[in-house]
Amino acid sequence: MAGTSNQSVGRAFRIVDELAENGGGSVSELADRLEMPVSTVHDYLQALVETGYVTVTDKEYQTTTRFLEVGHRQRHRLEVFKAVRDELETVAEETGEHATLMIEEADQAVILTVQEGPDAINLFAYPGARMPLHATAPGKAMLAHMADDRVDELIAQHGLVAVTSRTITDPEILFEQLEQIRRQGYAIDEGERIAGMVCIAAPILDKSDRIRGAICVCGPQSRIDESRRNEIADVAKRAANVTQVNLDYV
Amino acid sequence: MAGTSNQSVGRAFRIVDELAENGGGSVSELADRLEMPVSTVHDYLQALVETGYVTVTDKEYQTTTRFLEVGHRQRHRLEVFKAVRDELETVAEETGEHATLMIEEADQAVILTVQEGPDAINLFAYPGARMPLHATAPGKAMLAHMADDRVDELIAQHGLVAVTSRTITDPEILFEQLEQIRRQGYAIDEGERIAGMVCIAAPILDKSDRIRGAICVCGPQSRIDESRRNEIADVAKRAANVTQVNLDYV
DNA sequence: AAAACCCATCCGAGATAGTCGAAAGTTTTC
DNA sequence: GAAAACTTTCGACTATCTCGGATGGGTTTT
């Protein structure tokens, strides 16, 4: 296999991942979790501290705000991000639910921005959160506007992993839904990623019909009943449309 | 000097820095800028892509949303961040200006959150943005609540670099101001970091009087005239106080 | 209060694996 | 359609990463 790439780089980021996941740790703790020799982990942590991406306070290693910085800079350069402007806020206000902007990256759906409704912090929704495309409304909205063979390829490569009991795992059903999404102009997910959650998402296309992202509204099933779905879908579609216009305008 | 630390880790992050700075690049472009052999840069980029922290599309390498994710996770674990809750929003609304939450990290002032007022995007204010402590109101507010010898040490180590023509470069004047800040309960900066900008900041202390951060309000000199300064300072002080209470409560 | 223990840090020899020149392959330019 | 520019592959050399073990500080146990 890959005998090529740089081992040190891989290990450094494995450590970063671990730090991010479990919120810091000590040398031996990390060595334990990563199953690496203590002295090796120590060496890496020292190197990471030198880069400024990790700090150590009282033998506790932590990631620094450098990640925030790099992340925000990247986000500011993304055209979709600039194009939504405050449409998301409007969506959150109008629906009273969480509104998120999502894009596709590395075959996954990723949250770029979260605009909170009246609710508290949602553990599952934060900038950078990733999830399978087929298990979310925004993911399906984006799939619906990719070439069919690209979708086939994705299925072949990653499969249709079940995230909850309601996740779509049958390619045939998925394709049916994609067809429907194209007709309706929006996608819906009922507990396919998080049990009890309903998400409604509208795709953002550019002038050459390339999919650029999706605007998604999420809330508990109890609050998003049949009667509100059309209304929410309309709000999302409108916001997606405005974004699209801004996008082409840039 | 440091003959120890891992060279590869350092180089990997130098490349990341470069990507973040100039918004991506090609192999040769980066090799040029970093003065590294093309093949070496190529190797690193490949390794970085494998980690998922960098992507390549059409020979353009870019940082990914992984940085956003790691950054946001870290931020969510910071107590000050949780403690401000929506005080910042209140501050922005009440003053009609930018409000930021800042902390000290690696001897610098770093923005954690930006709450925008009616204004557009401020190029200088984004989460993760770093600046010298002595050249900003929040920085001075934090310095005012550090031990004097810590401040001496900082000056010895980094000096009092001038960011604008109005930046404080004389230690004596700085110490005078710190004294005044402690008396007044807030710090002010008039064009010391950005010409034409006035910032007013209140320190956030925990129950053991350790400095944890600062709440800062910034706006153009023309809009923040003498008469409004007390009012703004009061708003910032109140928000800092509420934050402090939340902090001790956690 | 001594001993045992845990953990971070240092050290250095050995060998893996990073490095980079050069060549091959690919895309763009003129 | 040739040349230029750039990316990617290859491979040998050896720089440098690796990690067992020693060191020492700090804390808990007996």
XYZ file of C-alpha atoms (C1' of nucleotides) in Angstrom:
560
model
C 0.000 0.000 0.000
C 1.057 3.487 0.789
C 4.674 3.009 1.621
C 5.195 6.536 0.420
C 3.759 9.203 2.619
C 5.422 10.803 5.529
C 4.935 8.859 8.709
C 5.633 11.775 11.004
C 2.925 13.889 9.458
C 0.380 11.135 9.914
C 1.351 10.582 13.505
C 1.333 14.280 14.309
C -2.230 14.602 13.125
C -3.303 11.432 14.859
C -2.174 13.093 18.044
C -4.006 16.276 17.132
C -7.138 14.255 16.456
C -6.827 12.596 19.797
C -6.352 15.929 21.534
C -9.371 17.357 19.780
C -11.507 14.326 20.505
C -10.851 13.944 24.186
C -10.036 17.517 24.996
C -6.367 17.355 25.727
C -4.313 14.886 27.683
C -0.980 14.074 29.213
C 1.931 12.358 27.536
C 1.279 8.938 28.976
C -2.469 9.218 28.500
C -2.037 9.880 24.825
C 0.640 7.224 24.490
C -1.813 4.797 25.968
C -4.716 5.719 23.769
C -2.675 5.845 20.593
C -0.613 2.812 21.450
C 2.647 4.573 20.812
C 5.775 4.601 22.962
C 5.723 7.336 25.584
C 8.967 8.842 24.473
C 7.736 9.054 20.909
C 4.553 10.819 21.920
C 6.611 13.129 24.033
C 8.781 14.001 21.054
C 5.753 14.736 18.895
C 4.044 16.840 21.482
C 7.141 18.892 21.881
C 7.343 19.402 18.139
C 3.666 20.321 18.014
C 4.080 22.843 20.782
C 6.858 24.436 18.797
C 4.546 24.895 15.847
C 2.093 26.815 18.009
C -0.781 24.479 17.256
C -0.587 22.810 20.640
C 0.097 24.210 24.097
C 1.058 22.577 27.318
C 0.038 23.899 30.698
C 0.983 21.923 33.694
C 1.618 18.767 31.682
C -1.777 18.961 30.041
C -1.501 19.238 26.286
C -4.213 21.049 24.357
C -4.878 22.264 20.878
C -4.652 26.024 20.471
C -6.701 28.661 18.725
C -4.502 28.244 15.654
C -6.991 25.702 14.437
C -9.810 28.190 14.809
C -7.805 30.699 12.875
C -6.955 28.425 9.980
C -10.508 27.137 9.904
C -12.046 30.572 9.820
C -9.729 31.794 7.151
C -10.582 28.884 4.949
C -14.279 29.401 5.526
C -14.050 33.041 4.603
C -12.601 32.088 1.284
C -15.416 29.707 0.411
C -17.768 31.343 -2.003
C -20.899 29.660 -0.668
C -20.087 30.917 2.758
C -19.821 34.465 1.563
C -22.940 34.072 -0.530
C -25.283 33.014 2.275
C -24.516 36.214 4.160
C -27.283 36.475 6.713
C -29.820 34.323 4.951
C -29.203 31.660 7.572
C -30.122 34.023 10.316
C -33.321 34.843 8.522
C -34.106 31.159 8.138
C -33.489 30.490 11.817
C -35.684 33.402 12.782
C -38.494 32.559 10.419
C -38.638 28.908 11.374
C -37.552 29.138 14.985
C -35.283 26.130 14.420
C -31.595 25.466 13.869
C -30.417 26.444 10.452
C -27.141 25.225 9.008
C -25.114 25.716 5.876
C -23.581 22.500 4.650
C -21.127 21.605 1.968
C -19.683 18.391 0.636
C -16.073 17.645 1.411
C -14.222 14.384 0.972
C -17.461 12.552 0.201
C -19.093 13.695 3.380
C -21.536 16.381 4.435
C -19.891 19.057 6.577
C -21.476 21.858 8.547
C -19.994 25.241 7.746
C -22.180 27.487 9.858
C -24.797 26.943 12.478
C -27.414 29.517 13.178
C -29.185 28.658 16.364
C -32.839 29.150 16.872
C -34.221 29.603 20.360
C -32.603 26.324 21.412
C -29.478 25.654 23.401
C -26.306 24.165 21.935
C -26.862 21.132 19.815
C -24.110 18.625 20.410
C -24.371 17.307 16.901
C -24.327 20.578 15.097
C -21.124 22.579 15.168
C -18.986 24.003 12.392
C -16.844 21.247 10.998
C -19.156 18.420 12.066
C -19.142 15.679 9.442
C -21.678 13.051 8.516
C -22.431 10.628 5.694
C -24.164 12.210 2.747
C -26.922 9.625 2.465
C -27.992 9.944 6.088
C -28.960 13.601 6.143
C -31.333 15.889 4.335
C -28.626 18.274 3.140
C -26.491 15.327 2.078
C -29.329 13.894 0.028
C -30.068 17.305 -1.416
C -26.489 17.442 -2.623
C -26.469 13.856 -3.895
C -29.588 14.621 -5.882
C -27.619 17.103 -7.910
C -24.573 15.016 -8.602
C -24.183 12.833 -11.652
C -25.708 9.401 -11.107
C -22.421 7.621 -11.664
C -20.770 9.790 -9.058
C -23.448 8.586 -6.633
C -22.864 4.994 -7.695
C -19.200 5.468 -7.073
C -19.819 6.894 -3.627
C -22.014 3.936 -2.737
C -19.405 1.523 -4.020
C -16.681 3.226 -2.066
C -18.340 3.927 1.247
C -21.528 1.854 1.226
C -24.772 3.081 2.737
C -23.876 2.830 6.389
C -26.789 2.872 8.811
C -26.461 5.708 11.315
C -29.843 5.102 12.918
C -32.461 2.424 12.302
C -34.120 4.711 9.781
C -31.095 5.504 7.654
C -31.514 4.585 4.011
C -29.370 1.561 3.250
C -30.950 0.428 0.004
C -29.491 2.101 -3.110
C -32.776 1.714 -4.938
C -34.700 3.624 -2.301
C -31.989 6.248 -2.244
C -32.228 6.822 -5.983
C -35.982 7.052 -5.756
C -35.650 9.711 -3.107
C -33.071 11.616 -5.107
C -35.500 11.702 -7.987
C -38.192 13.008 -5.692
C -35.852 15.613 -4.235
C -35.143 16.938 -7.704
C -38.853 17.209 -8.339
C -39.739 18.828 -5.025
C -36.703 21.031 -4.781
C -35.928 19.988 -1.226
C -34.859 16.948 0.798
C -36.221 15.649 4.056
C -34.741 13.352 6.657
C -36.819 11.902 9.457
C -34.618 10.471 12.123
C -32.184 9.067 9.603
C -29.216 10.592 11.289
C -30.451 11.374 14.767
C -33.485 9.600 16.150
C -36.312 12.035 16.761
C -34.865 14.731 14.537
C -36.340 15.998 11.323
C -34.253 17.963 8.843
C -35.358 19.748 5.720
C -32.773 20.953 3.243
C -32.658 22.860 -0.026
C -29.746 22.551 -2.449
C -27.653 25.511 -3.537
C -26.715 25.287 -7.217
C -24.577 27.665 -9.199
C -25.341 28.939 -12.668
C -23.805 25.886 -14.288
C -25.961 23.672 -12.065
C -23.054 22.426 -10.048
C -24.040 21.652 -6.483
C -22.323 23.978 -4.058
C -24.003 23.257 -0.758
C -27.325 23.063 1.013
C -29.302 25.025 3.539
C -30.776 22.873 6.237
C -33.361 23.356 8.952
C -33.447 20.865 11.822
C -35.709 20.360 14.776
C -37.381 17.741 16.932
C -40.004 15.628 15.229
C -42.635 16.839 17.678
C -42.187 20.416 16.599
C -41.861 19.845 12.881
C -45.106 18.103 12.081
C -46.609 17.467 8.671
C -48.273 20.822 8.491
C -45.103 22.857 9.013
C -42.945 20.961 6.577
C -44.016 22.740 3.457
C -43.642 26.070 5.129
C -40.122 25.215 6.307
C -39.196 23.806 2.917
C -40.299 27.054 1.309
C -38.169 29.104 3.662
C -35.142 26.907 2.971
C -35.730 26.999 -0.764
C -36.040 30.724 -0.773
C -32.822 31.133 1.203
C -31.024 28.702 -1.093
C -32.255 30.658 -4.049
C -31.071 33.966 -2.686
C -27.718 32.390 -1.947
C -27.515 31.096 -5.469
C -28.133 34.532 -6.847
C -25.447 36.002 -4.602
C -23.140 33.231 -5.709
C -23.480 33.962 -9.376
C -23.166 37.594 -8.675
C -19.754 37.274 -7.032
C 19.511 25.214 19.633
C 16.663 22.869 19.319
C 18.251 19.992 17.553
C 15.622 17.793 19.073
C 12.157 18.234 17.698
C 10.701 16.490 14.761
C 11.566 18.208 11.525
C 8.667 16.745 9.587
C 6.103 18.081 12.010
C 7.532 21.543 11.749
C 7.592 21.448 7.994
C 4.080 20.091 7.762
C 2.728 22.974 9.754
C 4.785 25.493 7.886
C 2.987 24.280 4.797
C -0.347 24.492 6.567
C 0.449 28.036 7.636
C 1.300 28.931 4.114
C -1.922 27.410 2.820
C -3.933 29.274 5.411
C -2.186 32.533 4.750
C -2.430 32.668 1.009
C -5.525 30.581 0.560
C -4.155 27.463 -1.000
C -1.622 26.918 -3.696
C 0.016 24.493 -6.046
C 3.041 22.334 -5.383
C 5.543 24.576 -7.099
C 3.997 27.743 -5.752
C 4.399 26.507 -2.214
C 7.855 25.142 -2.910
C 8.790 28.570 -4.109
C 7.374 30.445 -1.195
C 8.756 28.092 1.404
C 12.046 27.592 -0.351
C 11.816 23.856 -0.222
C 12.472 21.345 -2.992
C 9.399 20.700 -5.106
C 9.471 16.988 -4.559
C 9.644 17.456 -0.827
C 6.651 19.759 -0.795
C 4.847 17.287 -2.956
C 5.539 14.516 -0.475
C 4.253 16.610 2.390
C 1.132 17.692 0.615
C 0.341 14.112 -0.177
C 0.812 13.157 3.452
C -1.347 16.070 4.556
C -4.093 15.086 2.166
C -4.043 11.614 3.681
C -4.658 13.063 7.115
C -7.779 14.799 5.878
C -6.566 18.244 6.923
C -5.767 19.258 3.378
C -7.541 18.580 0.092
C -6.455 18.871 -3.457
C -8.788 19.774 -6.273
C -7.341 20.198 -9.671
C -3.798 20.623 -8.336
C -4.881 23.350 -5.948
C -4.169 22.387 -2.376
C -6.360 23.786 0.375
C -6.920 23.375 4.061
C -10.128 21.560 4.936
C -12.874 22.047 7.474
C -10.983 19.786 9.865
C -9.341 22.898 11.224
C -12.723 24.460 11.875
C -13.797 21.331 13.661
C -10.779 21.070 15.910
C -10.948 24.786 16.602
C -14.585 24.737 17.540
C -14.204 21.757 19.781
C -11.415 23.410 21.653
C -13.375 26.600 22.006
C -16.352 24.761 23.400
C -14.193 23.375 26.130
C -12.917 26.742 27.248
C -14.709 27.846 30.362
C -14.651 31.549 29.506
C -16.264 30.803 26.214
C -19.098 28.922 27.861
C -19.410 31.583 30.514
C -19.973 34.532 28.193
C -23.006 32.802 26.697
C -24.861 35.557 24.902
C -23.476 38.461 26.833
C -21.470 39.386 23.782
C -24.570 39.642 21.706
C -26.102 41.896 24.289
C -23.013 44.074 24.283
C -23.026 44.333 20.499
C -26.679 45.257 20.514
C -26.439 47.774 23.306
C -23.431 49.543 21.862
C -24.078 49.016 18.186
C -20.396 48.151 17.758
C -18.281 45.030 17.336
C -17.927 43.039 20.510
C -15.261 40.399 20.957
C -14.210 37.920 23.576
C -10.472 37.687 23.915
C -8.103 35.482 25.813
C -4.376 35.316 26.264
C -2.542 32.482 24.596
C 1.179 32.113 24.111
C 1.775 35.679 25.308
C -0.599 37.120 22.774
C -4.162 38.349 22.721
C -6.437 36.081 20.707
C -10.002 36.642 19.597
C -12.297 33.789 20.558
C -15.626 35.139 19.371
C -16.739 38.092 17.365
C -20.187 39.481 17.671
C -20.820 41.882 14.903
C -22.776 45.020 15.293
C -24.472 46.621 12.319
C -21.156 46.676 10.463
C -19.803 44.497 7.716
C -16.980 42.017 8.179
C -13.977 43.418 9.915
C -10.839 42.103 8.309
C -8.927 42.352 11.550
C -11.423 40.669 13.768
C -12.040 36.997 13.278
C -11.875 34.071 15.673
C -8.271 33.083 16.096
C -6.850 36.479 15.161
C -3.796 37.219 17.264
C -2.179 40.446 18.319
C 0.365 41.741 20.833
C -1.013 42.220 24.320
C 0.325 45.727 24.800
C -1.200 47.075 21.613
C -4.858 46.451 22.348
C -7.387 47.370 24.964
C -8.236 43.765 25.862
C -4.542 42.923 25.963
C -3.835 45.762 28.337
C -6.859 44.806 30.410
C -5.343 41.349 30.791
C -1.836 42.630 31.464
C -3.235 44.837 34.198
C -4.242 41.741 36.090
C -1.065 39.759 35.737
C 1.752 39.880 38.259
C 4.137 42.747 37.546
C 7.105 40.442 37.069
C 5.157 38.466 34.507
C 4.673 41.709 32.610
C 8.367 42.515 32.942
C 9.166 39.102 31.577
C 6.861 39.589 28.626
C 8.469 42.910 27.805
C 11.920 41.379 28.077
C 10.953 38.496 25.834
C 8.923 40.195 23.155
C 9.574 43.882 23.599
C 6.932 46.529 23.040
C 6.630 46.369 19.299
C 4.939 49.310 17.628
C 1.946 48.231 15.578
C 0.841 51.766 14.721
C 2.401 55.110 15.493
C 0.317 55.295 18.652
C 1.231 51.939 20.125
C 2.748 52.174 23.590
C 6.437 51.383 23.363
C 7.617 52.796 26.658
C 7.396 50.342 29.594
C 6.923 53.186 32.029
C 3.885 54.517 30.231
C 2.532 51.005 29.961
C 2.802 50.407 33.697
C 1.127 53.737 34.363
C -1.747 52.736 32.152
C -2.025 49.331 33.776
C -2.346 51.051 37.117
C -5.060 53.274 35.717
C -6.857 50.301 34.183
C -6.962 48.596 37.551
C -8.464 51.736 39.054
C -11.012 52.342 36.322
C -11.913 48.736 35.734
C -11.499 49.018 31.995
C -8.860 49.580 29.329
C -8.956 51.821 26.319
C -6.945 51.824 23.132
C -7.066 54.700 20.691
C -5.585 53.699 17.406
C -2.815 51.722 19.056
C -3.475 48.654 16.995
C -5.432 49.959 14.043
C -5.298 53.604 13.125
C -8.668 55.240 13.570
C -10.054 52.514 15.806
C -10.994 52.837 19.408
C -11.403 49.787 21.623
C -12.686 49.596 25.150
C -12.223 46.407 27.126
C -13.131 45.040 30.528
C -11.196 42.193 32.153
C -12.804 38.924 33.184
C -11.391 37.641 36.468
C -12.269 34.423 38.231
C -12.906 34.078 41.937
C -9.217 33.739 42.687
C -8.555 36.922 40.705
C -6.805 35.120 37.924
C -7.294 36.851 34.583
C -9.309 34.706 32.227
C -10.055 36.983 29.320
C -11.563 40.300 28.352
C -14.639 41.648 26.685
C -13.883 44.242 24.078
C -15.919 46.768 22.133
C -14.393 48.297 19.011
C -15.478 50.959 16.624
C -14.255 53.864 14.522
C -12.969 56.855 16.418
C -15.593 59.063 14.848
C -18.383 57.023 16.329
C -16.877 56.443 19.747
C -16.352 59.956 20.982
C -15.573 61.053 24.488
C -19.172 61.150 25.546
C -19.901 57.542 24.657
C -16.826 56.024 26.216
C -18.113 55.821 29.735
C -21.325 54.332 28.560
C -19.511 51.696 26.497
C -17.124 50.948 29.330
C -20.067 50.366 31.619
C -21.661 47.944 29.186
C -18.391 46.024 28.825
C -17.814 45.980 32.575
C -21.290 44.690 33.220
C -20.891 41.922 30.651
C -17.500 40.972 32.074
C -19.030 40.853 35.496
C -21.880 38.611 34.418
C -19.368 36.361 32.705
C -17.316 36.198 35.858
C -20.328 35.120 37.840
C -21.140 32.426 35.289
C -17.529 31.347 35.409
C -17.453 30.833 39.127
C -20.762 29.123 38.961
C -19.574 26.398 36.569
C 10.109 9.349 56.898
C 11.445 6.028 53.884
C 10.073 3.441 50.110
C 7.523 2.530 46.227
C 5.323 4.340 42.373
C 3.938 7.214 38.553
C 5.058 10.155 35.151
C 7.624 13.452 32.280
C 11.940 14.190 30.381
C 16.514 13.117 28.602
C 19.810 10.299 26.048
C 21.894 7.891 22.323
C 22.717 4.016 19.239
C 20.661 1.793 15.511
C 18.021 1.651 11.412
C 13.877 3.149 9.474
C 12.046 6.363 6.635
C 12.447 11.215 5.044
C 14.922 13.823 1.521
C 15.687 15.609 -2.930
C 18.060 15.302 -7.592
C 16.850 13.700 -11.700
C 13.854 11.612 -14.961
C 9.337 10.622 -16.648
C 4.754 12.062 -17.435
C 1.166 15.594 -17.947
C -0.862 19.958 -18.967
C -0.553 24.608 -20.682
C 1.317 28.069 -23.636
C 2.642 30.289 -27.693
C 2.937 21.050 -32.718
C 7.003 22.143 -30.189
C 8.428 24.125 -26.014
C 7.712 25.441 -21.456
C 5.970 24.701 -16.971
C 4.581 21.904 -13.652
C 3.327 17.604 -11.276
C 4.500 13.061 -10.161
C 7.466 8.997 -9.719
C 11.816 6.773 -8.532
C 15.514 5.443 -5.677
C 19.830 5.780 -3.223
C 21.928 8.140 0.583
C 22.053 9.290 5.033
C 19.850 12.606 8.067
C 16.825 12.119 11.509
C 13.219 9.720 13.619
C 12.495 6.038 16.971
C 12.122 4.060 21.358
C 14.278 1.327 25.306
C 16.202 2.551 29.165
C 18.177 5.887 32.503
C 17.142 10.111 35.275
C 14.782 12.849 38.344
C 10.800 15.277 40.278
C 6.591 14.684 42.568
C 3.065 12.151 44.978
C 1.119 8.343 47.435
C 1.665 4.294 50.251
C 3.291 1.637 54.015
